[in-house]
Short mmCIF file of C-alpha atoms and ligand atoms in Angstrom, two decimals:
data_model
loop_
_atom_site.label_atom_id
_atom_site.label_comp_id
_atom_site.label_asym_id
_atom_site.label_seq_id
_atom_site.Cartn_x
_atom_site.Cartn_y
_atom_site.Cartn_z
CA MET A 1 4.80 -45.48 33.11
CA LEU A 2 1.90 -42.88 33.95
CA LEU A 3 2.28 -40.83 36.94
CA ARG A 4 0.01 -38.45 38.93
CA MET A 5 1.92 -35.38 39.95
CA ALA A 6 0.76 -32.16 41.11
CA LEU A 7 1.62 -29.17 39.41
CA ARG A 8 4.30 -27.16 40.76
CA GLN A 9 4.30 -23.79 39.33
CA THR A 10 2.21 -21.15 38.05
CA THR A 11 -0.76 -22.41 39.27
CA SER A 12 -2.36 -19.63 41.00
CA ARG A 13 -1.96 -17.51 37.98
CA LEU A 14 -3.34 -20.44 36.04
CA THR A 15 -6.91 -20.02 37.92
CA ALA A 16 -6.85 -16.87 37.69
CA VAL A 17 -6.69 -16.34 34.00
CA THR A 18 -9.32 -19.48 33.54
CA ALA A 19 -11.07 -17.93 35.96
CA ALA A 20 -10.90 -14.30 34.08
CA VAL A 21 -11.93 -16.26 30.79
CA ALA A 22 -14.95 -17.79 32.48
CA LEU A 23 -15.93 -14.44 33.94
CA ALA A 24 -16.15 -13.03 30.68
CA VAL A 25 -17.89 -15.75 28.73
CA ALA A 26 -20.17 -17.38 31.30
CA PRO A 27 -20.51 -15.18 34.65
CA MET A 28 -22.79 -17.66 36.18
CA SER A 29 -20.56 -20.76 36.51
CA PRO A 30 -20.33 -22.06 40.09
CA ALA A 31 -17.64 -24.70 39.56
CA LEU A 32 -14.91 -22.02 38.29
CA ALA A 33 -16.55 -19.24 40.71
CA GLU A 34 -14.93 -21.82 43.98
CA PRO A 35 -11.18 -21.52 44.28
CA GLU A 36 -9.54 -24.55 42.19
CA LYS A 37 -6.48 -27.09 43.70
CA GLY A 38 -3.56 -27.09 41.42
CA PRO A 39 -5.01 -29.25 39.17
CA PRO A 40 -2.65 -32.89 39.08
CA ILE A 41 -0.80 -33.26 36.21
CA ILE A 42 -0.07 -36.77 33.98
CA ARG A 43 3.43 -37.37 33.30
CA ASP A 44 4.41 -40.82 30.38
CA THR A 45 7.08 -40.78 28.41
CA GLU A 46 4.95 -42.30 25.26
CA ALA A 47 2.26 -39.72 25.56
CA GLU A 48 4.52 -36.89 26.07
CA GLN A 49 7.15 -37.48 23.15
CA LEU A 50 3.96 -37.88 20.76
CA LEU A 51 2.82 -34.54 21.77
CA ARG A 52 5.90 -33.17 21.20
CA GLU A 53 5.92 -34.59 17.65
CA TYR A 54 2.29 -33.27 17.02
CA THR A 55 3.16 -29.61 18.55
CA ARG A 56 6.96 -29.03 17.11
CA PRO A 57 6.54 -28.53 13.63
CA ILE A 58 3.31 -26.32 14.21
CA LEU A 59 5.43 -23.86 16.88
CA ARG A 60 8.19 -23.76 14.27
CA ALA A 61 5.61 -22.40 11.84
CA ALA A 62 4.43 -19.94 14.23
CA GLY A 63 8.05 -18.79 14.86
CA LEU A 64 8.02 -20.42 18.63
CA GLU A 65 10.42 -23.17 18.59
CA LYS A 66 12.47 -21.36 20.42
CA GLN A 67 10.56 -20.46 23.59
CA ASN A 68 10.48 -23.91 24.49
CA ILE A 69 7.12 -24.18 25.01
CA GLN A 70 6.03 -27.54 26.84
CA VAL A 71 2.25 -29.58 26.49
CA VAL A 72 1.10 -30.27 29.83
CA ILE A 73 -1.18 -33.11 29.94
CA LEU A 74 -3.82 -32.48 32.80
CA ASN A 75 -5.42 -35.12 34.81
CA GLU A 76 -9.40 -34.07 33.62
CA LYS A 77 -11.61 -36.28 31.68
CA VAL A 78 -13.33 -33.57 30.19
CA PHE A 79 -12.32 -32.01 26.66
CA ASN A 80 -10.29 -29.20 27.40
CA ALA A 81 -7.00 -27.22 26.00
CA PHE A 82 -6.08 -23.68 26.88
CA VAL A 83 -2.59 -21.58 27.36
CA ALA A 84 -2.03 -19.96 30.48
CA ASP A 85 1.24 -18.57 30.92
CA GLY A 86 2.79 -18.25 27.41
CA ARG A 87 5.00 -21.36 27.57
CA ARG A 88 2.76 -24.15 28.54
CA ILE A 89 -0.28 -25.78 26.25
CA PHE A 90 -2.63 -27.72 28.75
CA VAL A 91 -4.45 -30.19 27.32
CA ASN A 92 -6.75 -32.54 29.40
CA TYR A 93 -6.62 -36.30 28.80
CA GLY A 94 -9.85 -36.40 28.06
CA ALA A 95 -9.21 -34.40 24.82
CA LEU A 96 -6.61 -37.09 24.01
CA MET A 97 -9.87 -39.69 24.52
CA GLN A 98 -11.82 -37.69 22.41
CA SER A 99 -9.59 -37.22 19.50
CA ASP A 100 -10.55 -40.22 17.00
CA THR A 101 -7.21 -38.75 14.87
CA PRO A 102 -3.60 -37.32 15.26
CA ASN A 103 -5.10 -34.54 12.94
CA GLN A 104 -7.86 -33.69 15.41
CA ILE A 105 -5.88 -33.04 18.49
CA ILE A 106 -3.50 -31.47 16.03
CA GLY A 107 -5.90 -28.70 15.20
CA VAL A 108 -6.53 -28.18 18.80
CA LEU A 109 -2.97 -27.78 19.33
CA ALA A 110 -2.70 -25.48 16.35
CA HIS A 111 -5.34 -23.08 17.44
CA GLU A 112 -4.04 -22.75 21.15
CA THR A 113 -0.44 -22.12 19.15
CA GLY A 114 -2.50 -19.40 17.66
CA HIS A 115 -3.58 -17.90 21.12
CA LEU A 116 0.27 -17.99 22.22
CA ALA A 117 1.37 -16.31 18.95
CA GLY A 118 -1.26 -13.74 19.02
CA GLY A 119 -0.18 -12.68 22.88
CA HIS A 120 -3.68 -13.36 23.57
CA LEU A 121 -2.93 -13.69 27.40
CA SER A 122 -1.43 -10.67 27.75
CA LYS A 123 -3.90 -8.68 26.13
CA LEU A 124 -6.97 -10.69 27.60
CA ARG A 125 -5.14 -9.43 30.90
CA GLU A 126 -4.65 -5.72 29.69
CA GLN A 127 -8.91 -5.79 28.68
CA LEU A 128 -9.49 -7.13 32.12
CA ALA A 129 -7.28 -4.52 33.64
CA GLN A 130 -9.80 -2.29 31.81
CA ALA A 131 -12.53 -3.80 32.37
CA GLN A 132 -12.09 -3.59 35.97
CA THR A 133 -11.18 -0.28 35.91
CA GLN A 134 -14.01 0.67 34.05
CA MET A 135 -16.31 -1.47 36.44
CA ILE A 136 -15.00 0.33 40.06
CA ILE A 137 -15.35 3.79 38.09
CA ALA A 138 -19.15 2.57 37.38
CA MET A 139 -19.56 1.50 40.87
CA LEU A 140 -18.41 4.79 42.04
CA LEU A 141 -20.44 6.75 40.30
CA GLY A 142 -23.77 4.13 40.83
CA ALA A 143 -22.53 4.87 44.88
CA GLY A 144 -22.77 8.71 44.36
CA ALA A 145 -25.88 8.48 42.33
CA MET A 146 -27.13 6.29 45.64
CA VAL A 147 -25.62 8.58 47.91
CA ALA A 148 -27.53 11.63 45.99
CA GLY A 149 -30.79 9.74 46.06
CA ALA A 150 -30.41 9.26 49.74
CA ARG A 151 -29.64 12.50 50.54
CA SER A 152 -32.20 14.36 48.20
CA GLY A 153 -34.70 12.57 50.86
CA SER A 154 -36.63 11.76 47.86
CA SER A 155 -38.42 8.11 47.22
CA ASN A 156 -36.56 5.12 46.29
CA GLY A 157 -36.53 6.25 42.42
CA LEU A 158 -32.91 7.70 42.58
CA ALA A 159 -31.87 4.78 44.69
CA ASN A 160 -32.79 2.64 42.35
CA ALA A 161 -30.93 4.35 39.56
CA GLY A 162 -27.99 3.80 41.56
CA ALA A 163 -28.24 0.32 41.71
CA ALA A 164 -28.95 -0.04 38.09
CA ALA A 165 -25.97 1.99 37.17
CA ILE A 166 -23.76 -0.86 39.24
CA ALA A 167 -25.62 -3.70 37.70
CA GLY A 168 -25.51 -2.05 34.25
CA PRO A 169 -22.30 -1.81 33.44
CA GLN A 170 -21.26 -5.17 35.05
CA GLU A 171 -23.30 -6.36 31.96
CA MET A 172 -21.87 -4.22 29.57
CA ILE A 173 -18.47 -5.17 30.45
CA ARG A 174 -19.21 -8.30 30.20
CA ARG A 175 -20.49 -8.37 26.90
CA THR A 176 -17.44 -6.10 25.78
CA LEU A 177 -15.46 -8.88 27.22
CA ILE A 178 -17.08 -11.70 25.38
CA SER A 179 -16.84 -10.01 21.86
CA TYR A 180 -13.22 -9.34 22.71
CA VAL A 181 -12.84 -13.21 23.32
CA ARG A 182 -15.01 -14.21 20.72
CA GLN A 183 -12.64 -12.12 17.84
CA GLN A 184 -9.19 -13.74 19.67
CA GLU A 185 -11.00 -16.95 18.91
CA GLU A 186 -11.10 -16.29 14.98
CA ASN A 187 -7.85 -15.12 15.32
CA ALA A 188 -6.44 -18.22 16.77
CA ASP A 189 -8.39 -20.44 14.43
CA ARG A 190 -7.05 -18.37 11.30
CA ALA A 191 -4.05 -18.52 12.88
CA GLY A 192 -4.10 -22.38 13.50
CA VAL A 193 -5.33 -22.88 9.92
CA LYS A 194 -2.19 -20.88 8.93
CA PHE A 195 -0.08 -23.36 10.92
CA LEU A 196 -1.54 -26.31 9.69
CA THR A 197 -1.01 -25.19 6.10
CA ALA A 198 2.52 -24.47 6.43
CA THR A 199 3.46 -27.82 7.75
CA GLY A 200 1.50 -29.59 4.95
CA GLN A 201 -1.74 -30.51 7.42
CA SER A 202 -4.96 -30.44 6.97
CA ALA A 203 -7.40 -28.22 9.22
CA LYS A 204 -10.19 -30.59 9.16
CA GLY A 205 -9.67 -32.30 12.37
CA MET A 206 -9.84 -28.78 13.64
CA TYR A 207 -13.10 -27.91 12.03
CA GLU A 208 -14.39 -31.48 13.00
CA THR A 209 -13.56 -30.72 16.58
CA PHE A 210 -14.96 -27.08 17.03
CA LYS A 211 -18.10 -28.28 14.88
CA ARG A 212 -18.63 -31.22 17.28
CA PHE A 213 -18.60 -28.27 20.05
CA THR A 214 -21.48 -26.51 18.37
CA ASN A 215 -23.72 -29.74 17.76
CA ASP A 216 -22.84 -30.39 21.61
CA SER A 217 -23.49 -27.62 22.67
CA LEU A 218 -27.42 -27.83 21.27
CA PHE A 219 -28.29 -30.46 23.91
CA ALA A 220 -25.13 -30.56 26.32
CA ALA A 221 -25.46 -28.44 29.59
CA ARG A 222 -23.25 -25.63 28.58
CA ASP A 223 -21.81 -24.06 31.47
CA ALA A 224 -21.01 -27.99 32.47
CA ASP A 225 -18.29 -27.76 29.45
CA PRO A 226 -15.36 -25.94 30.48
CA TYR A 227 -14.07 -25.92 26.83
CA LEU A 228 -17.26 -24.52 25.96
CA GLN A 229 -17.22 -21.82 28.11
CA SER A 230 -13.57 -20.69 27.08
CA HIS A 231 -14.34 -21.31 23.81
CA PRO A 232 -17.61 -19.73 22.84
CA MET A 233 -18.52 -21.97 19.11
CA PRO A 234 -21.03 -19.41 17.41
CA ALA A 235 -22.20 -21.22 14.27
CA GLU A 236 -20.49 -18.39 12.46
CA ARG A 237 -17.29 -19.04 13.48
CA VAL A 238 -17.49 -22.60 12.49
CA ALA A 239 -18.44 -21.66 9.33
CA ALA A 240 -15.95 -19.52 8.72
CA LEU A 241 -13.54 -21.79 10.07
CA GLU A 242 -14.81 -24.41 7.70
CA GLU A 243 -14.76 -22.26 4.85
CA LEU A 244 -10.94 -21.20 5.50
CA ALA A 245 -9.91 -24.87 6.17
CA ARG A 246 -11.49 -26.38 2.63
CA SER A 247 -9.33 -23.68 0.85
CA SER A 248 -6.17 -25.29 1.89
CA PRO A 249 -4.27 -27.53 -0.70
CA TYR A 250 -4.24 -30.47 2.55
CA TRP A 251 -8.13 -30.39 3.28
CA ASP A 252 -8.34 -34.30 2.23
CA LYS A 253 -5.04 -35.34 3.54
CA LYS A 254 -5.15 -38.61 6.10
CA ASP A 255 -3.16 -38.69 8.86
CA ASP A 256 -0.13 -41.42 8.42
CA PRO A 257 -1.28 -44.71 9.21
CA ALA A 258 1.70 -45.40 11.53
CA LEU A 259 1.17 -42.02 13.57
CA GLN A 260 -2.70 -43.16 13.86
CA LEU A 261 -1.18 -46.32 15.52
CA ARG A 262 0.70 -44.38 18.08
CA HIS A 263 -2.48 -42.05 18.75
CA ASP A 264 -4.30 -45.17 19.27
CA MET A 265 -1.80 -46.76 21.52
CA VAL A 266 -1.42 -43.46 23.39
CA ARG A 267 -5.41 -43.54 23.80
CA ALA A 268 -5.53 -47.24 24.99
CA LYS A 269 -2.97 -46.32 27.24
CA VAL A 270 -4.43 -43.30 29.08
CA SER A 271 -7.76 -45.34 29.15
CA ALA A 272 -6.17 -48.35 30.82
CA PHE A 273 -4.28 -46.27 33.41
CA MET A 274 -7.38 -43.55 34.04
CA GLU A 275 -10.36 -45.01 33.35
CA ARG A 276 -12.29 -48.38 35.43
CA PRO A 277 -10.99 -51.93 34.36
CA ASP A 278 -15.19 -52.26 33.17
CA THR A 279 -14.53 -49.24 31.27
CA VAL A 280 -11.12 -50.28 29.57
CA TYR A 281 -12.64 -53.55 28.53
CA ARG A 282 -15.87 -52.07 26.99
CA ARG A 283 -13.58 -49.79 25.02
CA TYR A 284 -11.22 -52.93 24.33
CA PRO A 285 -12.83 -55.98 24.52
CA PRO A 286 -11.25 -59.39 24.26
CA SER A 287 -12.95 -59.81 20.72
CA ASN A 288 -11.38 -56.79 19.66
CA ASP A 289 -6.99 -58.08 18.71
CA SER A 290 -5.83 -54.75 17.66
CA LEU A 291 -2.68 -53.71 18.94
CA PRO A 292 -4.11 -50.96 21.06
CA ALA A 293 -6.69 -53.15 22.33
CA ARG A 294 -4.18 -55.73 23.78
CA TYR A 295 -2.11 -52.64 24.76
CA ALA A 296 -5.10 -51.97 27.20
CA ARG A 297 -5.86 -54.85 28.62
CA ALA A 298 -2.35 -55.81 29.05
CA ILE A 299 -2.13 -52.72 31.15
CA ALA A 300 -5.19 -53.17 33.02
CA THR A 301 -4.63 -56.66 33.80
CA TYR A 302 -0.99 -55.65 35.21
CA LEU A 303 -3.38 -52.72 37.67
CA HIS A 304 -6.02 -55.11 38.09
CA GLY A 305 -5.41 -58.38 37.46
CA ASP A 306 -2.19 -60.90 37.75
CA LEU A 307 1.05 -60.07 37.17
CA ARG A 308 1.59 -63.65 35.43
CA SER A 309 -0.93 -63.39 32.76
CA ALA A 310 0.40 -59.75 32.06
CA LEU A 311 3.68 -60.40 31.49
CA ALA A 312 2.10 -63.06 29.00
CA GLN A 313 0.30 -60.51 27.46
CA ILE A 314 3.12 -57.92 27.15
CA ASP A 315 5.69 -60.56 25.63
CA GLY A 316 2.97 -60.84 23.37
CA LEU A 317 3.31 -57.06 22.06
CA ILE A 318 7.03 -56.99 22.60
CA GLN A 319 6.96 -59.97 19.80
CA VAL A 320 5.17 -57.63 17.35
CA GLN A 321 6.96 -54.52 18.02
CA PRO A 322 10.50 -55.30 19.29
CA GLY A 323 11.79 -51.70 19.28
CA ASN A 324 9.18 -50.35 21.03
CA PRO A 325 10.22 -48.85 24.56
CA TYR A 326 7.20 -48.48 25.74
CA PHE A 327 6.57 -52.43 26.26
CA TYR A 328 9.46 -52.91 28.18
CA GLU A 329 8.76 -49.61 30.44
CA LEU A 330 5.46 -51.62 31.30
CA ARG A 331 7.43 -55.07 31.29
CA GLY A 332 9.88 -53.43 34.00
CA GLN A 333 6.93 -51.52 35.93
CA ALA A 334 4.63 -54.48 36.16
CA LEU A 335 7.22 -56.32 37.78
CA LEU A 336 8.68 -53.55 39.80
CA GLU A 337 5.31 -53.12 41.19
CA GLY A 338 4.62 -56.72 41.79
CA GLY A 339 7.47 -57.03 43.97
CA LYS A 340 9.96 -58.25 41.47
CA PRO A 341 12.52 -55.42 41.36
CA ALA A 342 15.97 -57.89 40.45
CA GLU A 343 13.60 -58.68 37.36
CA ALA A 344 12.53 -55.25 36.58
CA ILE A 345 15.80 -53.92 35.88
CA ALA A 346 16.53 -55.92 32.10
CA PRO A 347 13.38 -54.55 30.60
CA LEU A 348 13.76 -51.03 32.13
CA ARG A 349 17.32 -50.94 30.78
CA LYS A 350 16.55 -51.91 27.22
CA ALA A 351 13.56 -49.47 27.54
CA LEU A 352 16.03 -46.56 28.82
CA GLN A 353 18.16 -47.79 25.45
CA LEU A 354 15.21 -47.88 23.01
CA SER A 355 13.99 -44.28 24.21
CA ASN A 356 17.07 -42.62 24.17
CA ASN A 357 17.66 -42.34 28.20
CA ALA A 358 14.01 -40.90 28.68
CA PRO A 359 14.50 -39.42 32.15
CA LEU A 360 11.33 -40.62 33.26
CA ILE A 361 12.28 -44.36 32.66
CA GLU A 362 15.64 -43.48 33.94
CA MET A 363 13.86 -42.62 36.98
CA LEU A 364 11.67 -45.70 36.95
CA LEU A 365 15.09 -47.99 36.41
CA GLY A 366 16.84 -46.23 39.16
CA GLN A 367 13.73 -47.10 41.69
CA ALA A 368 14.33 -50.94 40.59
CA LEU A 369 17.95 -50.62 41.13
CA VAL A 370 17.21 -49.17 45.03
CA ALA A 371 14.20 -51.42 45.28
CA THR A 372 16.49 -54.48 45.32
CA ASP A 373 18.58 -53.62 48.40
CA ASN A 374 21.13 -54.98 46.65
CA LYS A 375 24.34 -52.37 47.84
CA ALA A 376 26.23 -53.37 44.43
CA TYR A 377 23.60 -51.15 42.86
CA THR A 378 23.71 -48.13 44.75
CA GLU A 379 26.44 -45.83 42.89
CA GLU A 380 24.66 -46.98 39.45
CA ALA A 381 21.83 -45.80 40.98
CA ILE A 382 22.98 -42.62 42.05
CA ALA A 383 24.27 -42.06 38.93
CA ILE A 384 21.32 -42.53 36.68
CA LEU A 385 18.96 -40.53 38.99
CA ARG A 386 21.18 -37.65 39.14
CA SER A 387 21.24 -38.12 35.70
CA ALA A 388 17.62 -37.94 35.14
CA VAL A 389 16.67 -35.35 37.42
CA ALA A 390 19.51 -32.87 35.64
CA ARG A 391 16.99 -33.15 32.61
CA GLU A 392 13.94 -33.76 34.27
CA SER A 393 13.43 -31.77 37.43
CA GLU A 394 9.59 -31.20 37.85
CA ALA A 395 9.09 -34.71 38.76
CA PRO A 396 9.55 -35.33 42.69
CA ILE A 397 9.94 -39.51 42.87
CA GLY A 398 13.42 -38.88 40.98
CA TYR A 399 14.71 -37.18 44.23
CA THR A 400 12.77 -39.46 46.31
CA GLN A 401 14.79 -42.55 45.07
CA LEU A 402 17.98 -40.46 44.84
CA ALA A 403 17.58 -40.07 48.81
CA MET A 404 17.01 -43.40 49.33
CA ALA A 405 19.94 -44.50 47.33
CA TYR A 406 22.22 -41.90 49.23
CA GLY A 407 20.59 -43.35 52.38
CA ARG A 408 21.98 -46.90 51.74
CA LYS A 409 25.31 -45.85 50.80
CA GLY A 410 25.26 -43.56 54.46
CA ASP A 411 25.18 -40.30 53.03
CA PHE A 412 23.07 -38.39 55.03
CA ALA A 413 23.96 -35.02 53.66
CA GLN A 414 22.99 -35.86 50.28
CA ALA A 415 20.08 -37.81 51.39
CA ASP A 416 18.41 -35.04 53.24
CA LEU A 417 19.17 -32.57 50.32
CA ALA A 418 17.29 -34.66 47.91
CA SER A 419 14.23 -35.41 49.96
CA ALA A 420 14.41 -31.78 50.93
CA GLN A 421 13.97 -31.25 46.76
CA ALA A 422 11.24 -33.88 46.49
CA ALA A 423 9.04 -32.32 49.29
CA PHE A 424 9.82 -29.10 47.48
CA LEU A 425 8.48 -29.93 44.25
CA ARG A 426 5.45 -31.92 45.70
CA GLY A 427 4.97 -28.05 47.40
CA ASP A 428 5.10 -29.16 50.72
CA ASN A 429 7.55 -26.28 51.52
CA LYS A 430 7.42 -26.50 55.64
CA THR A 431 9.20 -29.79 55.58
CA ALA A 432 11.41 -28.77 52.47
CA ARG A 433 12.76 -26.15 54.63
CA GLU A 434 13.07 -28.52 57.73
CA LEU A 435 15.18 -30.74 55.56
CA ALA A 436 16.94 -29.05 53.92
CA SER A 437 18.16 -27.09 57.43
CA ARG A 438 19.14 -30.31 58.71
CA ALA A 439 21.04 -31.00 55.64
CA LYS A 440 23.06 -27.50 55.80
CA THR A 441 24.12 -29.03 59.12
CA ARG A 442 25.55 -31.82 57.69
CA PHE A 443 27.39 -30.50 54.74
CA ALA A 444 30.47 -28.28 54.71
CA ILE A 445 29.77 -24.64 54.66
CA GLY A 446 29.79 -23.49 51.18
CA THR A 447 30.30 -26.49 49.68
CA PRO A 448 28.21 -27.35 46.29
CA GLY A 449 25.45 -29.69 48.21
CA TRP A 450 25.14 -26.68 51.41
CA VAL A 451 24.53 -23.97 48.82
CA LYS A 452 21.46 -26.05 47.14
CA ALA A 453 20.13 -26.69 51.23
CA ASP A 454 20.51 -23.29 51.35
CA ASP A 455 18.62 -21.93 48.09
CA ILE A 456 15.70 -24.25 49.44
CA VAL A 457 15.66 -22.63 52.98
CA SER A 458 15.39 -19.36 51.71
CA ALA A 459 13.32 -19.97 48.64
CA LYS A 460 10.10 -17.81 48.67
CA PRO A 461 6.73 -19.56 48.60
CA LEU A 462 5.72 -19.17 45.32
CA PRO A 463 2.55 -17.26 44.90
CA GLY A 464 -0.76 -18.89 45.91
CA GLN A 465 1.39 -21.13 48.22
CA LYS A 466 0.90 -21.61 51.97
CA SER A 467 3.96 -19.74 53.15
CA ASN A 468 4.23 -21.64 56.28
ZN1 LIG B 1 -9.00 -20.59 21.52
#
C-alpha cells in the first residue's frame, strides 16, 4: 500500500527553515519565496522499512539512536533531502529514484544525520536571528542617513547613500550566511563520512551523488534545483569529500546484492505508483524480466489495467519470493480496490503475519474487513484497527475505517470520536471540533472517550493552521 497524506505537524516551521536557507543561498528564487502548502508525504511500509534499515546504524554511530528520528518520504519527484525539525529526515521520492545504489542514498542520509548531530538547524536559526537584527540596525542607520540627507536640503547625494546603506548590508549579511551554510555543509560531509566509516560502509555513494550535483550545475538551471539551493556544491567541497572518502578502508566496499535488490524493488514500486504508466513501461519494458521490473508492471497493471492480469502477475512474484509480505499486501490491495474485499482478507492476513503486524497493513486489513459489509467481521475489524492506530497515530485512514466499523456496530459515540480523530489528522480542525463536540454528548461525562473528545474540542490549532 502506498498512501499519499498531508503532513500534519511542523509544516510551517519546515517552510520557515527551508525558506531561510534558500534566502541565504539563493535570494532570487521565486519558487521558495512563495508560501508553500504542507508538502504531502508518502506512506509505505516496504519503503519505510528499508529507509529505517539504512538509517538505523548511522543514527547509532551518531549517538542519536534514542531520539526516535524518523525518515519521511515527501511526494516530490526532484532530488532533495533535508532536516527541518531535529527529529525527522525528509527525503523526496525523487532522491530514492535517482539513487542507483543503496550506498548512494545512505550517503545522503549520513550527510543529513551530520546536520542533526551537529545541531546545525538551531545554530542556523541563531545566525538568522543575528542577521535579522543586523539587518534591522543597518536599515535604521540607512533610514537615518536618508532623513539626514533630506533634511540637509542638499541634492540627492546623501539620500542615495542612505539607500545604498540599506542594500549593502543585506548583501553582506547574505554572504555571511552563505559562508556559514557552506561551513555547515562541509561539517555535515565530514560527520557523514565518519558515521559511514564507523559502520563499515563506503562514502563513495555520497561522493558520487554530490559530484553529480556539481556536474549537473554546469548546465542545469541553478535556481530550479532545491537540493543545490540548500546544498551549495562548490568543486572544492566535493574534492575535499573525495579525499576524505577515499581514505576510508571501505571505499571499494560494494552493496550487498540482497540489499540492492530490495532497493530496486522499492524504486520500482515508487515508479509504478507515482509515475505515468508510459514512463513506468519505458523504465521497465516487458523485455526486462527482473523481479523489480515485474513488480513495477504488476502494480501498473493493477492501477491502470485489469485486475485479473494484475493478480496473475502478482502470483508470479509470490512464487519467486513466497516470504515477501509486500506481494501479499499488493494482492490484497488490488482485490480490495477491485471490489473484492472478502477475497482481499486472506492475502492481507498473510501480509500482516509476514510483516510482523505492520500497522499500515493492519489498516488495510481492517479496511477490507469493514468493506465486506459482513457484521461477523465487525469486532475483529475494531480490534485490528485499534491496534493499528495505537502504533501508527498519523495516518487518518485508520480512524476513518474505525469510525465505519463502530458505525456498523451502532456505537455512534465511538464512531463520532474516530471520525473527529481522522479529521484532526487531516488538519480539518473545524470538522474535528464539530464531530468531537457531538461525540461528547454521546459519552458519559469523564469516561475515556469523553476525555479524548474533549481534548480535540479544546485542542489549539498548530502554528500555521487556520484557527476556524
Ligand atoms: Zn547539507
